[in-house]
Short mmCIF file of C-alpha atoms and ligand atoms in Angstrom, two decimals:
data_model
loop_
_atom_site.label_atom_id
_atom_site.label_comp_id
_atom_site.label_asym_id
_atom_site.label_seq_id
_atom_site.Cartn_x
_atom_site.Cartn_y
_atom_site.Cartn_z
CA MET O 1 -42.01 39.47 -3.67
CA LYS O 2 -40.96 36.12 -2.38
CA ILE O 3 -37.30 35.52 -1.43
CA SER O 4 -36.45 31.84 -0.77
CA VAL O 5 -33.66 31.12 1.58
CA PHE O 6 -31.85 29.32 -1.19
CA GLU O 7 -32.02 28.76 -4.97
CA PRO O 8 -29.49 27.08 -7.21
CA GLU O 9 -27.79 28.50 -10.41
CA ILE O 10 -27.56 25.74 -12.91
CA GLY O 11 -26.46 26.65 -16.51
CA ASP O 12 -25.87 25.57 -20.13
CA LYS O 13 -22.74 23.76 -19.45
CA GLU O 14 -24.44 21.45 -17.02
CA LEU O 15 -27.34 20.95 -19.38
CA ALA O 16 -24.99 20.14 -22.29
CA GLY O 17 -23.06 17.60 -20.09
CA VAL O 18 -26.27 15.78 -19.11
CA ILE O 19 -27.49 15.69 -22.75
CA ASP O 20 -24.08 14.19 -23.72
CA CYS O 21 -24.42 11.40 -21.16
CA VAL O 22 -27.90 10.63 -22.29
CA LYS O 23 -27.17 10.68 -26.03
CA THR O 24 -24.02 8.45 -25.59
CA GLY O 25 -25.83 6.18 -23.12
CA TRP O 26 -23.17 6.78 -20.25
CA ILE O 27 -25.74 7.47 -17.62
CA SER O 28 -24.66 5.00 -14.79
CA GLY O 29 -21.95 5.24 -12.26
CA TYR O 30 -19.51 2.41 -12.62
CA SER O 31 -17.37 4.57 -15.00
CA GLY O 32 -17.64 7.64 -17.20
CA LYS O 33 -15.62 10.37 -18.58
CA TYR O 34 -17.36 13.08 -16.33
CA ILE O 35 -16.82 11.03 -13.17
CA SER O 36 -13.16 10.90 -13.60
CA GLU O 37 -12.99 14.61 -14.83
CA PHE O 38 -14.99 15.79 -11.75
CA GLU O 39 -12.79 13.72 -9.35
CA GLU O 40 -9.68 14.96 -10.75
CA ARG O 41 -10.70 18.64 -10.99
CA PHE O 42 -12.43 18.99 -7.59
CA SER O 43 -9.71 17.21 -5.71
CA ALA O 44 -7.06 19.31 -7.29
CA TYR O 45 -9.12 22.39 -6.36
CA CYS O 46 -9.04 21.08 -2.67
CA GLY O 47 -5.22 20.62 -2.95
CA CYS O 48 -5.59 16.85 -2.92
CA LYS O 49 -4.08 14.13 -5.12
CA TYR O 50 -7.24 11.85 -5.09
CA GLY O 51 -10.98 12.26 -5.39
CA VAL O 52 -13.61 9.50 -5.02
CA THR O 53 -17.23 10.48 -6.01
CA THR O 54 -20.01 9.03 -3.94
CA SER O 55 -23.80 9.11 -4.13
CA ASN O 56 -23.96 11.86 -1.32
CA CYS O 57 -21.99 13.10 1.68
CA ALA O 58 -23.47 10.69 4.15
CA THR O 59 -22.09 7.89 2.08
CA ALA O 60 -18.76 9.72 1.68
CA LEU O 61 -18.48 9.82 5.42
CA LEU O 62 -19.47 6.24 5.84
CA LEU O 63 -17.16 5.03 3.10
CA THR O 64 -14.17 7.04 4.49
CA LEU O 65 -14.79 5.44 7.92
CA GLU O 66 -15.16 1.98 6.48
CA SER O 67 -12.01 2.36 4.27
CA LEU O 68 -10.00 3.42 7.32
CA GLY O 69 -11.28 0.25 9.14
CA ILE O 70 -13.19 2.32 11.82
CA GLY O 71 -16.18 0.44 13.13
CA LYS O 72 -17.35 -1.68 16.17
CA GLY O 73 -15.71 -0.84 19.32
CA ASP O 74 -14.16 2.36 18.05
CA GLU O 75 -14.96 6.02 19.02
CA VAL O 76 -15.06 9.07 16.81
CA ILE O 77 -15.12 12.63 18.24
CA THR O 78 -17.25 15.02 16.49
CA SER O 79 -19.33 18.24 16.94
CA THR O 80 -22.68 18.21 18.51
CA PHE O 81 -23.76 21.17 16.40
CA THR O 82 -23.86 19.56 12.95
CA MET O 83 -26.39 18.21 10.36
CA ILE O 84 -27.38 14.74 11.42
CA ALA O 85 -25.55 12.86 8.48
CA THR O 86 -22.26 13.28 10.30
CA VAL O 87 -23.40 11.32 13.41
CA ASN O 88 -25.37 8.95 11.41
CA ALA O 89 -22.42 7.88 9.31
CA ILE O 90 -20.42 7.15 12.55
CA ILE O 91 -23.22 4.98 13.82
CA LYS O 92 -23.80 3.23 10.45
CA ALA O 93 -20.19 2.32 10.46
CA GLY O 94 -20.65 0.54 13.76
CA ALA O 95 -18.57 3.04 15.62
CA THR O 96 -19.63 5.29 18.66
CA PRO O 97 -19.94 9.12 18.20
CA VAL O 98 -18.47 11.21 21.05
CA LEU O 99 -19.78 14.76 20.96
CA VAL O 100 -18.11 18.06 21.88
CA ASP O 101 -19.38 21.46 22.23
CA SER O 102 -19.01 24.54 19.87
CA GLU O 103 -17.30 27.88 19.84
CA PRO O 104 -19.82 30.71 20.01
CA ASP O 105 -18.13 32.80 17.17
CA THR O 106 -17.86 30.27 14.50
CA CYS O 107 -20.30 27.40 15.60
CA ASN O 108 -17.40 24.97 15.01
CA MET O 109 -16.17 22.29 17.32
CA ASP O 110 -14.35 23.76 20.33
CA SER O 111 -10.96 22.25 19.85
CA SER O 112 -10.05 22.83 23.49
CA LEU O 113 -12.65 20.31 24.54
CA VAL O 114 -11.33 17.57 22.29
CA GLU O 115 -8.40 16.15 24.14
CA ASP O 116 -10.45 15.24 27.19
CA LYS O 117 -12.55 13.01 25.01
CA VAL O 118 -9.69 10.86 23.70
CA ASN O 119 -9.19 7.34 25.18
CA LYS O 120 -7.96 4.05 23.94
CA ARG O 121 -10.91 3.42 21.75
CA THR O 122 -10.69 6.76 19.97
CA LYS O 123 -9.76 6.29 16.36
CA ALA O 124 -10.64 9.61 14.61
CA ILE O 125 -11.60 13.29 15.01
CA LEU O 126 -14.38 14.38 12.61
CA PRO O 127 -14.52 18.29 12.50
CA VAL O 128 -17.31 19.82 10.69
CA HIS O 129 -16.80 23.22 8.93
CA ILE O 130 -19.97 24.76 9.90
CA TYR O 131 -21.91 27.21 7.64
CA GLY O 132 -18.82 27.80 5.46
CA HIS O 133 -16.34 28.78 8.11
CA PRO O 134 -13.33 26.45 8.59
CA CYS O 135 -12.52 24.91 11.83
CA ASP O 136 -9.41 26.02 13.62
CA MET O 137 -7.48 22.90 12.48
CA SER O 138 -4.09 23.11 14.04
CA PRO O 139 -4.98 22.18 17.60
CA ILE O 140 -7.17 19.36 16.17
CA ILE O 141 -4.26 18.06 14.07
CA ASN O 142 -1.87 18.21 16.99
CA ILE O 143 -4.08 16.06 19.20
CA ALA O 144 -4.45 13.70 16.29
CA LEU O 145 -0.63 13.42 15.78
CA GLU O 146 -0.11 12.95 19.53
CA TYR O 147 -2.67 10.04 19.89
CA ASP O 148 -2.34 8.59 16.34
CA LEU O 149 -5.80 9.55 15.11
CA ASP O 150 -7.28 10.07 11.70
CA VAL O 151 -8.89 13.46 11.03
CA ILE O 152 -11.86 13.45 8.75
CA GLU O 153 -13.23 16.81 7.64
CA ASP O 154 -16.97 17.09 7.12
CA ALA O 155 -16.64 19.84 4.53
CA ALA O 156 -20.15 19.58 3.09
CA GLU O 157 -20.68 23.25 3.79
CA ALA O 158 -17.33 24.62 3.09
CA HIS O 159 -16.19 24.01 -0.58
CA GLY O 160 -13.36 26.44 -1.23
CA ALA O 161 -13.20 27.69 2.41
CA GLU O 162 -9.61 28.32 3.55
CA TYR O 163 -7.68 27.71 6.69
CA ARG O 164 -4.44 29.57 6.81
CA GLY O 165 -4.32 29.74 2.98
CA ARG O 166 -5.16 26.07 2.44
CA ARG O 167 -8.67 24.82 1.24
CA THR O 168 -10.77 22.44 3.24
CA GLY O 169 -10.78 18.85 2.22
CA GLY O 170 -7.00 18.62 2.21
CA LEU O 171 -6.27 19.36 5.85
CA GLY O 172 -6.64 16.04 7.40
CA THR O 173 -6.65 12.44 6.35
CA ALA O 174 -9.69 12.88 4.27
CA GLY O 175 -12.33 15.48 3.34
CA CYS O 176 -15.99 14.55 2.74
CA PHE O 177 -18.03 16.88 0.53
CA SER O 178 -21.76 17.22 -0.43
CA PHE O 179 -23.21 18.32 -3.75
CA TYR O 180 -26.80 18.35 -2.68
CA ILE O 181 -28.83 21.14 -4.35
CA ASN O 182 -28.29 23.88 -1.72
CA LYS O 183 -24.49 23.36 -1.30
CA ILE O 184 -21.72 25.74 -2.74
CA ILE O 185 -21.80 23.54 -5.86
CA THR O 186 -24.28 20.87 -6.75
CA THR O 187 -24.86 17.81 -8.61
CA GLY O 188 -28.35 17.24 -7.40
CA GLU O 189 -27.32 14.40 -5.07
CA GLY O 190 -23.76 13.66 -4.75
CA GLY O 191 -20.65 13.67 -2.69
CA MET O 192 -16.82 13.19 -2.69
CA ILE O 193 -13.93 11.98 -0.71
CA THR O 194 -10.78 14.08 -1.17
CA THR O 195 -7.43 12.74 0.11
CA ASN O 196 -3.70 12.62 -0.23
CA SER O 197 -3.68 8.99 0.78
CA ARG O 198 -3.34 6.67 -2.10
CA GLU O 199 -4.15 3.58 0.09
CA LEU O 200 -7.35 5.19 1.36
CA ALA O 201 -8.35 6.34 -2.17
CA GLU O 202 -7.88 2.88 -3.53
CA ARG O 203 -9.73 1.20 -0.70
CA ALA O 204 -12.71 3.57 -1.11
CA ILE O 205 -12.85 2.94 -4.81
CA LEU O 206 -12.93 -0.69 -4.15
CA LEU O 207 -15.65 -0.57 -1.46
CA LYS O 208 -17.90 1.98 -3.30
CA SER O 209 -18.61 -0.46 -5.92
CA TYR O 210 -19.33 -3.94 -4.25
CA ALA O 211 -15.52 -4.49 -4.03
CA THR O 212 -15.65 -5.62 -7.61
CA VAL O 213 -12.34 -6.43 -9.26
CA PRO O 214 -11.92 -6.56 -12.94
CA LYS O 215 -9.75 -9.75 -12.63
CA ARG O 216 -12.55 -11.95 -11.53
CA ARG O 217 -15.75 -9.91 -11.78
CA PHE O 218 -18.22 -11.71 -9.64
CA LEU O 219 -15.71 -12.99 -7.01
CA HIS O 220 -15.49 -10.77 -3.99
CA GLU O 221 -12.93 -10.70 -1.24
CA HIS O 222 -14.54 -7.83 0.77
CA ILE O 223 -18.14 -6.80 1.47
CA GLY O 224 -18.55 -3.62 -0.41
CA PHE O 225 -21.70 -1.59 -1.21
CA ASN O 226 -23.01 0.78 -3.81
CA TYR O 227 -22.08 4.30 -3.05
CA ARG O 228 -21.76 5.55 -6.71
CA MET O 229 -22.40 8.82 -8.27
CA THR O 230 -23.80 8.72 -11.87
CA ASN O 231 -21.89 10.17 -14.76
CA MET O 232 -24.93 12.57 -15.37
CA GLN O 233 -24.46 13.90 -11.88
CA ALA O 234 -20.74 14.33 -12.43
CA ALA O 235 -21.40 16.11 -15.66
CA ILE O 236 -23.44 18.68 -13.74
CA GLY O 237 -20.62 18.91 -11.17
CA VAL O 238 -18.06 19.65 -13.94
CA GLY O 239 -20.09 22.50 -15.10
CA GLN O 240 -20.68 23.80 -11.64
CA LEU O 241 -17.00 23.65 -10.80
CA GLU O 242 -16.12 26.11 -13.58
CA ARG O 243 -18.22 28.75 -11.63
CA ILE O 244 -17.15 27.81 -8.02
CA ASP O 245 -14.88 30.92 -7.69
CA TYR O 246 -17.86 33.11 -8.86
CA PHE O 247 -20.37 31.48 -6.55
CA ILE O 248 -17.99 32.04 -3.54
CA GLU O 249 -17.23 35.60 -4.39
CA ARG O 250 -20.89 36.31 -4.65
CA LYS O 251 -21.65 34.67 -1.32
CA ARG O 252 -18.88 36.80 0.21
CA LEU O 253 -20.28 39.92 -1.41
CA ILE O 254 -23.74 39.25 -0.06
CA ALA O 255 -22.23 38.73 3.33
CA GLN O 256 -20.56 42.08 3.08
CA TRP O 257 -23.82 43.76 2.18
CA TYR O 258 -25.57 42.18 5.17
CA ASN O 259 -22.65 43.05 7.35
CA GLU O 260 -22.73 46.74 6.30
CA GLN O 261 -26.48 47.04 6.85
CA LEU O 262 -27.04 45.06 9.99
CA CYS O 263 -23.93 46.01 12.03
CA GLY O 264 -24.73 47.97 15.12
CA VAL O 265 -28.39 46.63 15.34
CA ASP O 266 -28.83 45.99 18.93
CA GLY O 267 -29.45 42.28 19.69
CA LEU O 268 -28.00 40.89 16.45
CA ILE O 269 -24.82 38.97 16.40
CA LEU O 270 -23.37 38.74 12.88
CA PRO O 271 -21.23 35.97 11.58
CA LYS O 272 -17.40 36.21 11.92
CA GLU O 273 -14.44 35.58 9.84
CA MET O 274 -11.31 34.67 11.79
CA PRO O 275 -8.15 36.39 10.81
CA TRP O 276 -6.74 32.92 9.66
CA ALA O 277 -9.94 31.93 7.65
CA LYS O 278 -11.63 32.46 4.41
CA ASN O 279 -15.40 32.10 5.16
CA VAL O 280 -17.36 31.05 2.10
CA TYR O 281 -20.71 31.89 3.89
CA TRP O 282 -22.53 28.78 2.75
CA VAL O 283 -25.31 30.39 4.64
CA TYR O 284 -25.42 33.89 6.32
CA GLY O 285 -26.23 33.05 9.90
CA ILE O 286 -27.08 35.59 12.65
CA ARG O 287 -28.08 35.27 16.25
CA VAL O 288 -30.99 37.08 17.67
CA THR O 289 -30.40 37.79 21.26
CA SER O 290 -32.83 39.02 23.97
CA ASP O 291 -31.66 42.63 23.32
CA PHE O 292 -33.32 42.58 19.98
CA GLY O 293 -36.65 43.00 21.61
CA ILE O 294 -38.56 40.22 19.86
CA SER O 295 -37.62 36.51 19.83
CA ARG O 296 -35.82 34.81 17.00
CA ASP O 297 -38.97 32.76 16.23
CA GLU O 298 -41.07 35.96 16.22
CA LEU O 299 -38.61 37.70 13.82
CA ARG O 300 -38.68 34.59 11.63
CA ALA O 301 -42.54 34.78 11.49
CA ARG O 302 -42.61 38.44 10.61
CA LEU O 303 -39.98 38.01 7.86
CA GLY O 304 -42.11 35.07 6.57
CA ASP O 305 -45.14 37.44 6.38
CA LYS O 306 -43.14 39.67 4.09
CA GLY O 307 -42.17 36.78 1.87
CA ILE O 308 -38.65 36.43 3.22
CA GLU O 309 -37.78 32.74 3.97
CA THR O 310 -35.35 31.99 6.67
CA ARG O 311 -34.06 28.85 8.53
CA THR O 312 -33.32 28.27 12.29
CA TYR O 313 -30.00 26.73 13.25
CA PHE O 314 -29.40 23.01 13.66
CA VAL O 315 -30.83 21.15 16.74
CA PRO O 316 -27.72 19.68 18.42
CA MET O 317 -27.10 16.09 18.08
CA HIS O 318 -27.24 15.39 21.96
CA LEU O 319 -30.92 16.53 21.89
CA GLN O 320 -32.06 14.14 19.24
CA PRO O 321 -34.80 11.64 20.18
CA CYS O 322 -33.35 9.11 17.75
CA PHE O 323 -30.04 8.86 19.67
CA HIS O 324 -31.68 8.80 23.06
CA LYS O 325 -33.67 5.80 21.97
CA ILE O 326 -30.44 3.94 21.45
CA GLY O 327 -28.99 5.11 24.66
CA LEU O 328 -26.67 7.76 23.23
CA PHE O 329 -25.92 11.29 24.76
CA LYS O 330 -28.57 11.17 27.39
CA LYS O 331 -26.33 12.83 29.79
CA ASP O 332 -24.54 15.17 27.48
CA LYS O 333 -24.58 18.83 28.13
CA HIS O 334 -23.27 21.28 25.53
CA PRO O 335 -24.55 24.70 26.52
CA VAL O 336 -23.03 26.73 23.62
CA SER O 337 -24.48 24.67 20.98
CA GLU O 338 -27.82 24.92 22.69
CA MET O 339 -27.62 28.60 22.81
CA LEU O 340 -26.78 28.65 19.04
CA SER O 341 -29.66 26.48 18.24
CA GLY O 342 -32.06 28.74 20.20
CA GLU O 343 -30.78 32.07 18.86
CA GLY O 344 -29.53 31.26 15.30
CA LEU O 345 -31.21 32.22 12.03
CA TYR O 346 -30.02 32.19 8.59
CA LEU O 347 -31.11 34.73 5.85
CA PRO O 348 -31.44 34.31 2.14
CA ASN O 349 -28.09 34.22 0.45
CA SER O 350 -28.57 32.59 -3.05
CA THR O 351 -25.93 33.76 -5.52
CA THR O 352 -28.85 35.21 -7.67
CA LEU O 353 -29.87 37.72 -5.01
CA THR O 354 -29.40 41.51 -5.77
CA ALA O 355 -28.18 44.36 -3.48
CA ARG O 356 -31.74 45.63 -3.70
CA GLN O 357 -33.19 42.48 -2.31
CA ILE O 358 -30.61 42.33 0.51
CA LYS O 359 -31.40 45.92 1.32
CA PHE O 360 -35.09 44.96 1.47
CA ILE O 361 -34.38 42.14 3.88
CA CYS O 362 -32.28 44.30 6.08
CA ASP O 363 -34.79 47.20 6.23
CA THR O 364 -37.49 44.71 6.99
CA ILE O 365 -35.45 43.33 9.96
CA LYS O 366 -34.66 46.76 11.25
CA LYS O 367 -38.45 47.83 10.92
CA THR O 368 -39.56 44.62 12.73
CA ARG O 369 -37.43 45.67 15.54
CA SER O 370 -38.70 49.13 15.99
CA LYS O 371 -42.34 48.15 16.02
C1 PLP K 1 -25.55 18.56 3.91
C2 PLP K 1 -24.54 18.00 4.90
C3 PLP K 1 -24.34 16.70 4.92
C4 PLP K 1 -24.96 15.68 4.11
O1 PLP K 1 -24.83 15.79 2.72
P1 PLP K 1 -25.78 14.85 1.83
O2 PLP K 1 -25.04 14.97 0.47
O3 PLP K 1 -27.12 15.39 1.81
O4 PLP K 1 -25.68 13.37 2.32
C5 PLP K 1 -23.35 16.24 5.86
N1 PLP K 1 -22.83 17.01 6.65
C6 PLP K 1 -23.16 18.39 6.64
C7 PLP K 1 -22.32 19.21 7.65
C8 PLP K 1 -24.03 18.93 5.81
O5 PLP K 1 -24.34 20.17 5.93
#
């Protein structure tokens, strides 16, 4: 038996949408009925007025920064514990990323460390909702209000997650989502900006398509780029969105199965859900501490021998050679993120997994320990 860390569930509705695009010839990304339908429905799901589809989340982040006029000479505060797209987007926009350490419980940006990083050049805070658990947004928003900063949520891992009853993507100036194959819902490749700012949405729509204006098609007043999602991808997104609640409930159920069977195992720290949060468990991440008896990497290898695929946690951004090469973060120290990176492991949690498979994984983990 082989259990992969993730596999998607793509159904008939998605297939029918793609066939419709192909048959009608609407396969590109400049316009198309599925693009507007996906934008309207997904942004409404996030509690936002506007949605702007993009080719992926990296471009959603970059386009958001560009649309807000954030670039050269500006600083953006973000989490060192994230996927590299977050920091790359800031650099590609021409701005300077400033990193903060994480909270051990949620792996999210430690909001108590943010204010110290604010200076005259700071333009935005970019919290990342890690592994499906929302960040504690109130302190972040309060700092942003005090210093007149934008808040851009990297919500690539947290579709449908809730902070005090409100979904991610609508908690700050803008939210950026990914629809990569392994995210909560997928379009293969794809992204979206969600926002309540009409000005931001209009600017993003303009810049994502070479700043083309219908009035004078080949005359351009701004340097835009091509960040478009295709109608075919959006058709898959529309199909996926119909089942988003099911996917999230399933992820939460799998997390509950894991929690029930792994709680009390010495040396394992299980994921948390803060009282004010709804965690969508994009991944089910545990920490393997020295009390476990064997190392995280040894556990991973032994699970691998039994056909159980796992992944280790992110390597923090301040430890990335590519950033050291351009002189960034060389003196940064963020001990919590380094601890998470060293101890963290996430277990298979595809929506297709059964209770028996989860039990097999948990039993294998427990046996591994006692040997
Ligand atoms: C997946 C991910 C991204 C990048 O998404 P793409 O659609 O692959 O560009 C960005 N940020 C975080 C936190 C992610 O997990």
